[in-house]
Coordinates of C-alpha atoms in Angstrom, one line a residue:
X1313 CA 236.6 -30.9 -0.9
X1314 CA 233.8 -29.2 -2.4
X1315 CA 230.4 -30.5 -4.1
X1316 CA 231.4 -29.9 -7.2
X1317 CA 234.2 -32.4 -6.4
X1318 CA 232.1 -35.2 -5.0
X1319 CA 229.6 -35.1 -8.2
X1320 CA 232.7 -34.9 -10.3
X1321 CA 233.5 -38.2 -8.7
X1322 CA 230.4 -39.5 -9.6
X1323 CA 230.1 -38.7 -12.9
X1324 CA 228.3 -35.4 -12.7
X1325 CA 226.0 -36.2 -16.0
X1326 CA 225.7 -40.2 -16.0
X1327 CA 222.6 -42.7 -16.0
X1328 CA 221.6 -41.5 -12.5
X1329 CA 221.1 -37.7 -13.9
X1330 CA 219.7 -39.2 -17.3
X1331 CA 216.7 -40.6 -15.5
X1332 CA 216.0 -37.9 -13.5
X1333 CA 215.9 -35.4 -16.4
X1334 CA 213.5 -38.1 -18.0
X1335 CA 211.2 -38.6 -14.8
X1336 CA 210.6 -34.6 -15.1
X1337 CA 209.7 -34.6 -18.5
X1338 CA 206.0 -36.2 -17.5
X1339 CA 204.9 -33.2 -15.1
X1340 CA 206.7 -30.7 -17.5
X1341 CA 204.5 -31.7 -20.4
X1342 CA 201.8 -29.7 -18.4
X1343 CA 203.3 -26.7 -18.6
X1344 CA 203.0 -25.9 -22.2
X1345 CA 199.4 -27.2 -22.4
X1346 CA 198.2 -25.0 -19.4
X1347 CA 200.5 -22.1 -20.3
X1348 CA 199.1 -21.8 -23.8
X1349 CA 195.8 -23.3 -23.0
X1350 CA 194.1 -19.8 -23.3
X1351 CA 195.1 -19.5 -27.0
X1352 CA 192.5 -22.7 -27.6
X1353 CA 189.8 -22.7 -25.0
X1354 CA 189.3 -18.7 -24.7
X1355 CA 189.2 -18.4 -28.4
X1356 CA 186.3 -16.4 -29.9
X1357 CA 184.8 -17.7 -33.2
X1358 CA 183.5 -15.4 -35.6
X1359 CA 179.7 -14.8 -34.4
X1360 CA 176.3 -12.5 -35.0
X1361 CA 173.3 -11.8 -33.0
X1362 CA 170.8 -14.6 -32.9
X1363 CA 167.7 -13.1 -34.8
X1364 CA 165.6 -16.4 -34.4
X1365 CA 163.2 -14.8 -32.4
X1366 CA 162.1 -12.4 -35.4
X1367 CA 160.8 -15.4 -37.1
X1368 CA 157.1 -14.3 -36.8
X1369 CA 155.6 -16.5 -38.9
X1370 CA 155.1 -13.7 -41.5
X1371 CA 157.4 -12.2 -44.0
X1372 CA 160.5 -13.2 -42.1
X1373 CA 159.9 -16.9 -42.2
X1374 CA 159.9 -16.8 -46.2
X1375 CA 163.2 -15.4 -46.6
X1376 CA 166.5 -17.3 -47.1
X1377 CA 169.0 -17.6 -44.2
X1378 CA 171.3 -15.0 -45.9
X1379 CA 168.0 -12.8 -46.5
X1380 CA 167.0 -12.8 -42.9
X1381 CA 170.6 -11.9 -41.9
X1382 CA 171.0 -9.0 -44.5
X1383 CA 167.8 -7.6 -43.2
X1384 CA 168.4 -8.0 -39.8
X1385 CA 172.1 -7.6 -38.8
X1386 CA 174.4 -4.8 -40.0
X1387 CA 177.8 -5.1 -42.0
X1388 CA 181.2 -3.7 -41.1
X1389 CA 183.2 -1.7 -42.9
X1390 CA 185.5 -5.0 -44.4
X1391 CA 181.6 -6.6 -45.3
X1392 CA 181.5 -9.1 -42.3
X1393 CA 178.3 -9.3 -40.0
X1394 CA 178.4 -7.1 -37.4
X1395 CA 179.2 -9.0 -34.1
X1396 CA 177.6 -7.2 -31.4
X1397 CA 174.8 -5.0 -32.8
X1398 CA 171.6 -6.1 -34.9
X1399 CA 168.6 -3.4 -36.0
X1400 CA 165.9 -2.6 -34.0
X1401 CA 163.7 -4.0 -36.2
X1402 CA 164.1 -6.0 -39.7
X1403 CA 165.2 -3.5 -42.6
X1404 CA 163.1 -5.6 -45.4
X1405 CA 163.9 -2.6 -48.0
X1406 CA 167.5 -3.7 -48.1
X1407 CA 166.4 -6.4 -49.9
X1408 CA 166.1 -4.1 -53.0
X1409 CA 169.1 -2.0 -51.9
X1410 CA 171.4 -2.5 -49.4
X1411 CA 174.2 0.1 -50.0
X1412 CA 173.3 1.9 -47.4
X1413 CA 172.9 1.0 -43.8
X1414 CA 174.7 3.7 -42.3
X1415 CA 171.8 5.9 -40.7
X1416 CA 169.7 2.7 -39.5
X1417 CA 169.0 2.6 -36.0
X1418 CA 170.9 -0.6 -34.2
X1419 CA 170.7 -2.2 -31.0
X1420 CA 172.9 -4.4 -29.0
X1421 CA 172.2 -8.4 -29.3
X1422 CA 168.8 -9.0 -27.6
X1423 CA 169.0 -12.7 -27.5
X1424 CA 172.4 -14.2 -27.5
X1425 CA 174.5 -15.0 -30.3
X1426 CA 174.9 -17.4 -33.1
X1427 CA 178.7 -19.0 -33.5
X1428 CA 180.5 -20.5 -36.1
X1429 CA 181.5 -24.3 -34.5
X1430 CA 183.6 -25.2 -37.7
X1431 CA 187.2 -24.4 -35.9
X1432 CA 186.1 -24.8 -32.3
X1433 CA 183.5 -27.0 -30.9
X1434 CA 182.7 -25.0 -27.8
X1435 CA 185.0 -22.3 -26.0
X1436 CA 184.8 -20.4 -22.9
X1437 CA 183.3 -17.6 -24.9
X1438 CA 180.2 -20.1 -26.9
X1439 CA 179.9 -21.7 -23.3
X1440 CA 178.8 -18.2 -21.3
X1441 CA 178.4 -15.6 -24.1
X1442 CA 182.1 -14.0 -23.3
X1443 CA 181.6 -11.7 -26.3
X1444 CA 180.8 -8.0 -27.0
X1445 CA 180.8 -6.3 -23.6
X1446 CA 182.3 -9.3 -22.1
X1447 CA 185.5 -9.7 -24.2
X1448 CA 187.3 -8.4 -21.7
X1449 CA 186.0 -10.7 -19.0
X1450 CA 187.2 -13.8 -21.6
X1451 CA 190.4 -11.9 -22.0
X1452 CA 191.1 -12.0 -18.1
X1453 CA 191.1 -15.6 -18.2
X1454 CA 194.5 -15.9 -18.9
X1455 CA 195.2 -13.3 -16.3
X1456 CA 193.5 -15.0 -13.6
X1457 CA 195.6 -18.3 -14.1
X1458 CA 198.6 -16.3 -14.2
X1459 CA 198.0 -14.7 -10.9
X1460 CA 197.6 -18.2 -9.4
X1461 CA 201.0 -18.9 -11.1
X1462 CA 202.4 -16.1 -9.5
X1463 CA 201.1 -16.7 -6.4
X1464 CA 202.1 -20.1 -6.8
X1465 CA 205.9 -19.1 -7.6
X1466 CA 205.9 -17.3 -4.1
X1467 CA 204.8 -20.4 -1.9
X1468 CA 206.6 -23.1 -3.8
X1469 CA 209.8 -21.1 -3.8
X1470 CA 209.7 -20.8 0.2
X1471 CA 208.7 -23.9 1.1
X1472 CA 210.8 -26.1 -1.3
X1473 CA 213.5 -24.6 0.4
X1474 CA 212.3 -24.7 3.6
X1475 CA 210.9 -28.6 3.3
X1476 CA 212.6 -30.1 0.4
X1477 CA 212.5 -30.3 -3.5
X1478 CA 210.9 -33.5 -3.9
X1479 CA 207.7 -33.3 -1.4
X1480 CA 206.4 -29.9 -2.4
X1481 CA 206.8 -31.3 -5.8
X1482 CA 204.6 -33.9 -5.2
X1483 CA 201.9 -31.4 -3.5
X1484 CA 202.1 -29.4 -6.7
X1485 CA 201.3 -32.3 -9.0
X1486 CA 198.3 -33.0 -6.8
X1487 CA 197.2 -29.5 -6.4
X1488 CA 197.5 -29.0 -10.5
X1489 CA 195.7 -32.2 -10.9
X1490 CA 192.8 -32.0 -8.7
X1491 CA 192.1 -28.5 -9.6
X1492 CA 192.9 -28.9 -13.6
X1493 CA 189.8 -31.6 -13.6
X1494 CA 187.7 -29.3 -11.4
X1495 CA 188.3 -26.9 -14.1
X1496 CA 186.9 -28.9 -16.7
X1497 CA 183.8 -29.5 -14.9
X1498 CA 183.2 -25.8 -14.0
X1499 CA 179.5 -25.4 -14.1
X1500 CA 179.6 -21.2 -14.5
X1501 CA 182.3 -18.7 -15.5
X1502 CA 182.9 -17.6 -11.9
X1503 CA 184.0 -21.4 -10.8
X1504 CA 186.3 -21.6 -13.8
X1505 CA 187.9 -18.8 -12.9
X1506 CA 188.8 -19.7 -9.4
X1507 CA 189.7 -23.3 -10.3
X1508 CA 192.1 -21.9 -12.8
X1509 CA 193.8 -19.8 -10.3
X1510 CA 194.4 -23.0 -8.2
X1511 CA 195.5 -25.1 -11.1
X1512 CA 198.1 -22.2 -12.0
X1513 CA 199.3 -22.0 -8.3
X1514 CA 200.2 -26.0 -8.7
X1515 CA 201.6 -25.6 -11.8
X1516 CA 204.0 -23.0 -10.6
X1517 CA 205.2 -25.7 -8.4
X1518 CA 206.0 -28.1 -11.2
X1519 CA 207.4 -25.3 -13.1
X1520 CA 210.3 -23.9 -10.5
X1521 CA 211.4 -27.0 -8.7
X1522 CA 212.0 -29.2 -11.8
X1523 CA 214.7 -27.1 -12.8
X1524 CA 216.6 -26.7 -9.5
X1525 CA 216.3 -30.2 -8.7
X1526 CA 218.2 -31.1 -12.2
X1527 CA 220.6 -28.2 -11.9
X1528 CA 221.5 -29.3 -8.1
X1529 CA 222.2 -32.7 -9.4
X1530 CA 224.5 -32.2 -12.5
X1531 CA 228.4 -30.8 -12.5
X1532 CA 229.7 -27.7 -14.1
X1533 CA 230.8 -28.7 -17.3
X1534 CA 227.1 -29.9 -18.2
X1535 CA 225.3 -27.3 -16.4
X1536 CA 224.3 -25.6 -19.6
X1537 CA 223.5 -29.1 -21.8
X1538 CA 221.2 -29.6 -18.9
X1539 CA 219.5 -26.2 -18.9
X1540 CA 219.1 -26.6 -23.0
X1541 CA 217.8 -30.1 -22.6
X1542 CA 215.2 -29.2 -19.7
X1543 CA 213.7 -27.0 -22.1
X1544 CA 213.3 -29.1 -25.2
X1545 CA 210.1 -30.7 -23.5
X1546 CA 208.4 -27.3 -23.7
X1547 CA 209.4 -26.5 -27.4
X1548 CA 208.0 -30.2 -28.3
X1549 CA 204.7 -30.1 -26.2
X1550 CA 204.2 -26.7 -27.6
X1551 CA 204.2 -27.7 -31.2
X1552 CA 202.3 -30.5 -29.9
X1553 CA 199.6 -29.0 -28.6
X1554 CA 197.6 -27.8 -31.5
X1555 CA 197.8 -30.9 -33.0
X1556 CA 195.9 -32.1 -30.0
X1557 CA 193.8 -29.5 -29.7
X1558 CA 192.7 -29.7 -33.2
X1559 CA 191.3 -33.2 -32.6
X1560 CA 189.8 -31.9 -29.0
X1561 CA 188.1 -29.1 -30.0
X1562 CA 185.7 -28.9 -27.0
X1563 CA 187.2 -26.6 -24.4
X1564 CA 186.4 -29.1 -21.4
X1565 CA 187.8 -32.3 -23.1
X1566 CA 191.1 -30.1 -23.8
X1567 CA 191.2 -28.9 -20.1
X1568 CA 191.2 -32.2 -19.3
X1569 CA 193.6 -33.5 -21.5
X1570 CA 196.0 -30.9 -20.7
X1571 CA 195.7 -32.2 -16.6
X1572 CA 195.8 -36.1 -17.7
X1573 CA 200.3 -36.4 -17.7
X1574 CA 200.1 -35.5 -14.1
X1575 CA 198.7 -38.8 -12.7
X1576 CA 201.6 -40.4 -14.3
X1577 CA 203.9 -38.0 -12.9
X1578 CA 202.5 -39.0 -9.2
X1579 CA 203.3 -42.4 -10.1
X1580 CA 207.3 -41.7 -11.1
X1581 CA 207.5 -39.4 -8.3
X1582 CA 208.8 -42.3 -6.1
X1583 CA 211.9 -42.5 -8.1
X1584 CA 212.8 -39.1 -8.1
X1585 CA 215.5 -38.4 -5.8
X1586 CA 216.2 -35.1 -3.6
X1587 CA 218.4 -32.7 -3.8
X1588 CA 221.8 -33.8 -2.0
X1589 CA 223.0 -29.9 -2.3
X1590 CA 219.9 -29.0 -0.1
X1591 CA 220.2 -31.8 2.4
X1592 CA 223.5 -31.3 3.4
X1593 CA 223.3 -27.7 3.3
X1594 CA 220.1 -28.2 5.9
X1595 CA 222.1 -30.6 7.7
X1596 CA 220.6 -34.0 6.7
X1597 CA 223.7 -35.5 5.9
X1598 CA 222.7 -39.1 6.3
X1599 CA 219.9 -38.5 3.5
X1600 CA 222.2 -37.2 1.4
X1601 CA 224.6 -40.1 2.0
X1602 CA 221.7 -42.4 0.8
X1603 CA 221.0 -40.4 -2.6
X1604 CA 224.6 -39.9 -3.5
X1605 CA 225.2 -43.4 -2.9
X1606 CA 222.2 -44.4 -5.0
X1607 CA 223.8 -41.9 -7.9
X1608 CA 227.3 -43.8 -7.3
X1609 CA 225.6 -47.4 -8.2
X1610 CA 223.8 -45.7 -10.9
X1611 CA 227.0 -44.1 -12.9
X1612 CA 229.2 -47.2 -11.9
X1613 CA 231.0 -45.4 -9.2
X1614 CA 230.0 -47.3 -5.8
X1615 CA 233.9 -47.5 -4.4
X1616 CA 234.0 -43.8 -4.5
X1617 CA 231.2 -43.5 -1.8
X1618 CA 231.8 -46.5 0.0
X1619 CA 235.0 -44.6 1.4
X1620 CA 232.8 -41.4 2.1
X1621 CA 231.0 -41.4 5.3
X1622 CA 228.0 -39.2 6.4
X1623 CA 230.3 -37.1 8.5
X1624 CA 233.0 -36.0 5.8
X1625 CA 229.7 -34.6 3.9
X1626 CA 228.9 -32.1 6.5
X1627 CA 232.0 -30.2 5.5
X1628 CA 231.3 -30.5 1.8
X1629 CA 229.2 -27.4 2.1
X1630 CA 230.1 -25.2 4.9
X1631 CA 226.9 -23.1 6.4
X1632 CA 227.3 -21.0 9.4
X1633 CA 224.0 -22.4 11.4
X1634 CA 222.1 -25.4 9.6
X1635 CA 219.2 -24.7 11.6
X1636 CA 218.3 -21.1 10.3
X1637 CA 215.3 -20.8 8.2
X1638 CA 215.9 -18.4 5.0
X1639 CA 212.9 -16.8 3.8
X1640 CA 212.2 -13.9 0.9
X1641 CA 213.7 -11.1 3.5
X1642 CA 217.1 -12.9 3.1
X1643 CA 217.2 -11.6 -0.3
X1644 CA 217.4 -7.7 0.6
X1645 CA 219.1 -8.2 3.8
X1646 CA 222.9 -8.0 2.1
X1647 CA 224.0 -5.7 -0.8
X1648 CA 224.9 -8.3 -3.4
X1649 CA 221.8 -10.1 -2.5
X1650 CA 219.8 -6.8 -3.1
X1651 CA 221.5 -5.7 -6.5
X1652 CA 221.0 -9.2 -7.6
X1653 CA 217.2 -9.6 -6.6
X1654 CA 216.7 -6.1 -8.1
X1655 CA 218.2 -7.2 -11.9
X1656 CA 216.8 -10.4 -12.0
X1657 CA 213.3 -9.5 -11.1
X1658 CA 213.6 -6.9 -13.9
X1659 CA 215.1 -9.6 -16.4
X1660 CA 212.5 -12.1 -15.6
X1661 CA 209.5 -9.6 -15.9
X1662 CA 210.7 -8.6 -19.1
X1663 CA 211.4 -12.2 -20.4
X1664 CA 208.3 -13.5 -19.8
X1665 CA 206.1 -10.2 -20.7
X1666 CA 207.1 -10.0 -24.3
X1667 CA 207.6 -14.2 -24.4
X1668 CA 203.6 -13.9 -23.6
X1669 CA 202.9 -10.8 -25.2
X1670 CA 203.9 -13.3 -28.4
X1671 CA 202.7 -16.2 -27.6
X1672 CA 199.4 -15.1 -26.5
X1673 CA 198.8 -13.3 -29.6
X1674 CA 198.5 -16.6 -32.2
X1675 CA 195.4 -15.3 -33.8
X1676 CA 196.5 -11.7 -34.7
X1677 CA 198.5 -12.7 -37.7
X1678 CA 195.4 -13.7 -39.8
X1679 CA 196.5 -17.3 -40.1
X1680 CA 195.2 -20.4 -38.9
X1681 CA 195.5 -20.5 -35.4
X1682 CA 196.8 -24.1 -35.3
X1683 CA 199.1 -23.6 -37.8
X1684 CA 200.6 -20.4 -35.9
X1685 CA 200.8 -21.9 -33.0
X1686 CA 202.4 -24.9 -34.1
X1687 CA 205.0 -22.7 -36.2
X1688 CA 205.5 -21.2 -33.0
X1689 CA 206.5 -24.2 -31.2
X1690 CA 208.6 -25.9 -33.9
X1691 CA 210.6 -22.3 -34.4
X1692 CA 211.6 -22.9 -30.3
X1693 CA 213.8 -25.8 -31.7
X1694 CA 216.5 -23.9 -33.7
X1695 CA 216.4 -21.6 -30.7
X1696 CA 217.4 -24.5 -28.3
X1697 CA 220.5 -24.9 -30.3
X1698 CA 221.2 -21.5 -30.4
X1699 CA 220.9 -21.2 -26.8
X1700 CA 223.4 -24.2 -26.4
X1701 CA 226.1 -22.8 -28.9
X1702 CA 225.8 -19.2 -27.6
X1703 CA 225.9 -20.2 -23.9
X1704 CA 228.5 -22.3 -24.0
X1705 CA 231.0 -20.1 -26.5
X1706 CA 229.6 -16.4 -24.8
X1707 CA 228.2 -16.9 -21.3
X1708 CA 225.5 -16.5 -19.9
X1709 CA 225.2 -12.5 -19.8
X1710 CA 225.8 -11.5 -23.3
X1711 CA 223.6 -14.3 -24.4
X1712 CA 220.7 -13.2 -22.3
X1713 CA 221.4 -9.5 -22.7
X1714 CA 221.7 -10.1 -26.7
X1715 CA 218.6 -12.3 -27.1
X1716 CA 216.4 -9.7 -25.1
X1717 CA 217.6 -6.9 -27.4
X1718 CA 216.7 -8.9 -30.5
X1719 CA 213.2 -9.9 -29.4
X1720 CA 212.6 -5.9 -28.6
X1721 CA 213.6 -5.6 -32.3
X1722 CA 211.9 -8.0 -33.8
X1723 CA 208.2 -6.9 -32.0
X1724 CA 209.6 -3.2 -33.2
X1725 CA 210.1 -4.4 -36.9
X1726 CA 206.8 -6.1 -36.9
X1727 CA 204.9 -3.1 -36.4
X1728 CA 205.5 -1.8 -39.7
X1729 CA 204.7 -4.5 -41.9
X1730 CA 201.3 -4.3 -43.6
X1731 CA 198.2 -6.2 -42.1
X1732 CA 197.9 -7.7 -45.8
X1733 CA 200.8 -9.1 -45.4
X1734 CA 200.0 -12.4 -43.3
X1735 CA 202.9 -14.7 -44.2
X1736 CA 205.6 -12.3 -43.8
X1737 CA 204.0 -10.8 -40.6
X1738 CA 204.2 -14.5 -39.1
X1739 CA 207.5 -14.9 -40.1
X1740 CA 208.9 -11.8 -38.0
X1741 CA 206.8 -13.0 -35.5
X1742 CA 208.4 -16.5 -35.5
X1743 CA 211.6 -15.4 -35.2
X1744 CA 210.9 -12.8 -32.6
X1745 CA 209.5 -16.0 -30.8
X1746 CA 212.8 -17.8 -31.3
X1747 CA 215.1 -15.1 -29.5
X1748 CA 212.2 -14.8 -26.7
X1749 CA 212.3 -18.6 -26.3
X1750 CA 215.9 -18.0 -26.0
X1751 CA 215.7 -15.9 -23.5
X1752 CA 213.5 -17.8 -21.7
X1753 CA 215.8 -21.0 -21.8
X1754 CA 218.7 -18.9 -20.9
X1755 CA 217.1 -17.4 -17.9
X1756 CA 216.0 -20.3 -15.8
X1757 CA 219.7 -22.0 -16.0
X1758 CA 221.2 -18.1 -15.2
X1759 CA 219.0 -17.5 -12.5
X1760 CA 219.7 -21.0 -10.7
X1761 CA 223.7 -20.3 -11.0
X1762 CA 222.9 -16.6 -9.5
X1763 CA 221.3 -17.8 -6.7
X1764 CA 223.1 -19.6 -3.3
X1765 CA 221.9 -23.2 -2.9
X1766 CA 220.2 -22.2 0.6
X1767 CA 218.0 -19.7 -1.2
X1768 CA 218.1 -20.6 -4.6
X1769 CA 214.4 -21.9 -4.4
X1770 CA 213.5 -18.6 -3.0
X1771 CA 215.3 -16.7 -5.8
X1772 CA 214.1 -18.6 -8.4
X1773 CA 210.6 -18.5 -6.9
X1774 CA 210.6 -14.5 -6.5
X1775 CA 211.8 -14.0 -10.0
X1776 CA 208.8 -16.3 -11.0
X1777 CA 206.4 -14.2 -9.1
X1778 CA 208.3 -11.2 -11.2
X1779 CA 207.7 -13.0 -14.0
X1780 CA 204.0 -13.9 -13.3
X1781 CA 203.2 -10.2 -12.9
X1782 CA 204.5 -9.7 -16.3
X1783 CA 202.6 -12.5 -18.0
X1784 CA 199.2 -11.0 -16.1
X1785 CA 200.0 -7.9 -17.6
X1786 CA 200.6 -9.3 -20.8
X1787 CA 196.9 -9.9 -22.3
X1788 CA 195.8 -6.9 -20.6
X1789 CA 198.2 -5.0 -22.8
X1790 CA 196.4 -6.1 -26.1
X1791 CA 193.5 -4.1 -25.1
X1792 CA 195.3 -1.6 -25.6
X1793 CA 195.1 -1.6 -29.4
X1794 CA 191.7 0.1 -28.7
X1795 CA 193.8 3.4 -27.9
X1796 CA 196.3 3.0 -31.0
X1797 CA 197.0 0.3 -32.8
X1798 CA 200.6 -0.1 -32.7
X1799 CA 200.6 0.6 -28.7
X1800 CA 201.0 -2.8 -27.7
X1801 CA 203.8 -3.4 -29.4
X1802 CA 205.5 -0.6 -28.6
X1803 CA 205.6 -1.3 -25.0
X1804 CA 206.5 -4.7 -25.2
X1805 CA 209.4 -3.6 -27.2
X1806 CA 210.7 -1.3 -24.7
X1807 CA 209.8 -3.5 -22.1
X1808 CA 212.4 -6.1 -23.5
X1809 CA 215.3 -3.4 -24.3
X1810 CA 215.2 -2.4 -20.7
X1811 CA 215.1 -6.2 -19.7
X1812 CA 218.0 -6.8 -21.8
X1813 CA 220.2 -3.8 -20.5
X1814 CA 219.1 -5.0 -16.8
X1815 CA 221.0 -8.4 -17.6
X1816 CA 224.2 -6.6 -18.8
X1817 CA 225.0 -5.5 -15.2
X1818 CA 224.5 -9.2 -13.7
X1819 CA 227.7 -11.3 -12.9
X1820 CA 228.6 -14.2 -15.5
X1821 CA 228.6 -17.4 -14.1
X1822 CA 229.7 -19.4 -17.0
X1823 CA 232.2 -22.2 -15.8
X1824 CA 231.6 -21.1 -12.2
X1825 CA 230.7 -23.1 -9.0
X1826 CA 227.4 -22.9 -7.9
X1827 CA 227.0 -20.7 -4.7
X1828 CA 226.2 -22.6 -1.1
X1829 CA 225.5 -19.7 0.8
X1830 CA 224.6 -15.9 1.0
X1831 CA 228.3 -15.3 1.8
X1832 CA 229.0 -17.0 -1.3
X1833 CA 227.5 -14.4 -3.2
X1834 CA 228.8 -11.6 -1.1
X1835 CA 232.4 -12.6 -1.3
X1836 CA 234.1 -13.4 -4.4
X1837 CA 234.1 -16.5 -5.3
X1838 CA 237.1 -18.7 -6.8
X1839 CA 236.2 -19.8 -10.2
X1840 CA 236.4 -23.6 -11.0
X1841 CA 236.8 -23.7 -15.2
X1842 CA 235.7 -27.4 -15.3
X1843 CA 234.9 -30.4 -13.4
X1844 CA 238.5 -31.9 -14.2
X1845 CA 240.2 -29.1 -12.4
X1846 CA 237.9 -29.7 -9.6
X1847 CA 239.2 -33.3 -9.5
X1848 CA 242.7 -31.8 -9.2
X1849 CA 242.1 -30.1 -6.1
X1850 CA 241.2 -33.2 -4.4

């Protein structure tokens, strides 16, 4: 009897599993809020040099505000005020003839900037003047956060395989909550950057542990449904984020709001189960029996567990050495695991790199930032329906490959849409976002099914590290538009295509029993088509 047989007898998708999924929704609300927070808190509103110091009580004082700007700040080619330069001294002759400003001497802003507060009351840029020469520092805030997520993936991936899913989930709640609120109260940019790094570290644990804990509690037949269902909260909250940001338009308040759900998550943590798969694979059969009995009680299958003793569970998952401690080195010790680690690393890098390349560029389409972000969130909902259908019919491998290739194609096509066609550009971008979201929905489920139970969190942690490498680089790639306008889009397209081709060489996992040990990966596993077949083997 295998663990899948036990789950099938307990109703592998009953009230117990639904309760577990719903309890996970609370902390997962913070994921899109924090991952996409930079779009709003690091936004750069229109600005120009502060010219108030030029008011010497003479002629300048008698001018209207529009006239003061005309004689003090040069215009750009599109007719807007220059954001970073001012005239070396007021050019009063421009009041009579403002047609030629090309030869007039200019200097960088001498006394700071004046910002347009129409859209944002306060952002990082307006708080610490992260504009002009410091624009790259402002862009780096997303990279710093995702570097923390990258480190957190490695840390929580290792320790949740070592000490369990549940306890490390609590650690991630506490870490993200403490540093999330500390970010909101930062008194300088250096402190803010450090706090966001550690917030990302904690958030990473929530991201990788919740999906694994849910997948490990459901049977074969419902893994696809649960994988898609678990990603719905991301899409809903992605669409909700611009609504929240519209009413909470101060960056400190918005950062605090994004962190608040974690306090409720700490309370709900007490009702979460530990992974029975992990407990059995580490020799903790008595605790596994306790949680399986809870599952049986909730799902109305008490009689089955009454006949199953703890010692029987020790034979459900066969492990050579229950005391063995697995680490990231086990990813490269055997041939198939090495191949699996290499291919999944490329796929995860490409999925995250392209997804955030689109998601973190919401200001690049000429439409209202709130509207664009809302469209990006809503378009993910049909992506979920598409993923559920395609994962059920075509399997994981072809779905992962196809959606990555379509994402790359949409990004490539968007390069040829004229800049003045903002609505059409947004439509193509949203279509790319839809396929990109489908790749993310698939990759979490696919990877959880590829790695064995004893290495599942290590494997997912390693993949998440590679993903965060992609995310960390993604905002910086946008700076390459200074070299050539289409260079960022070209790079995003090529990476998506490369990741899609790599996914094609992964094994299919649709309707296959989850591997429990490294030996299961190295040897050819016997396929189980559905839960009813599992029952027939009892």
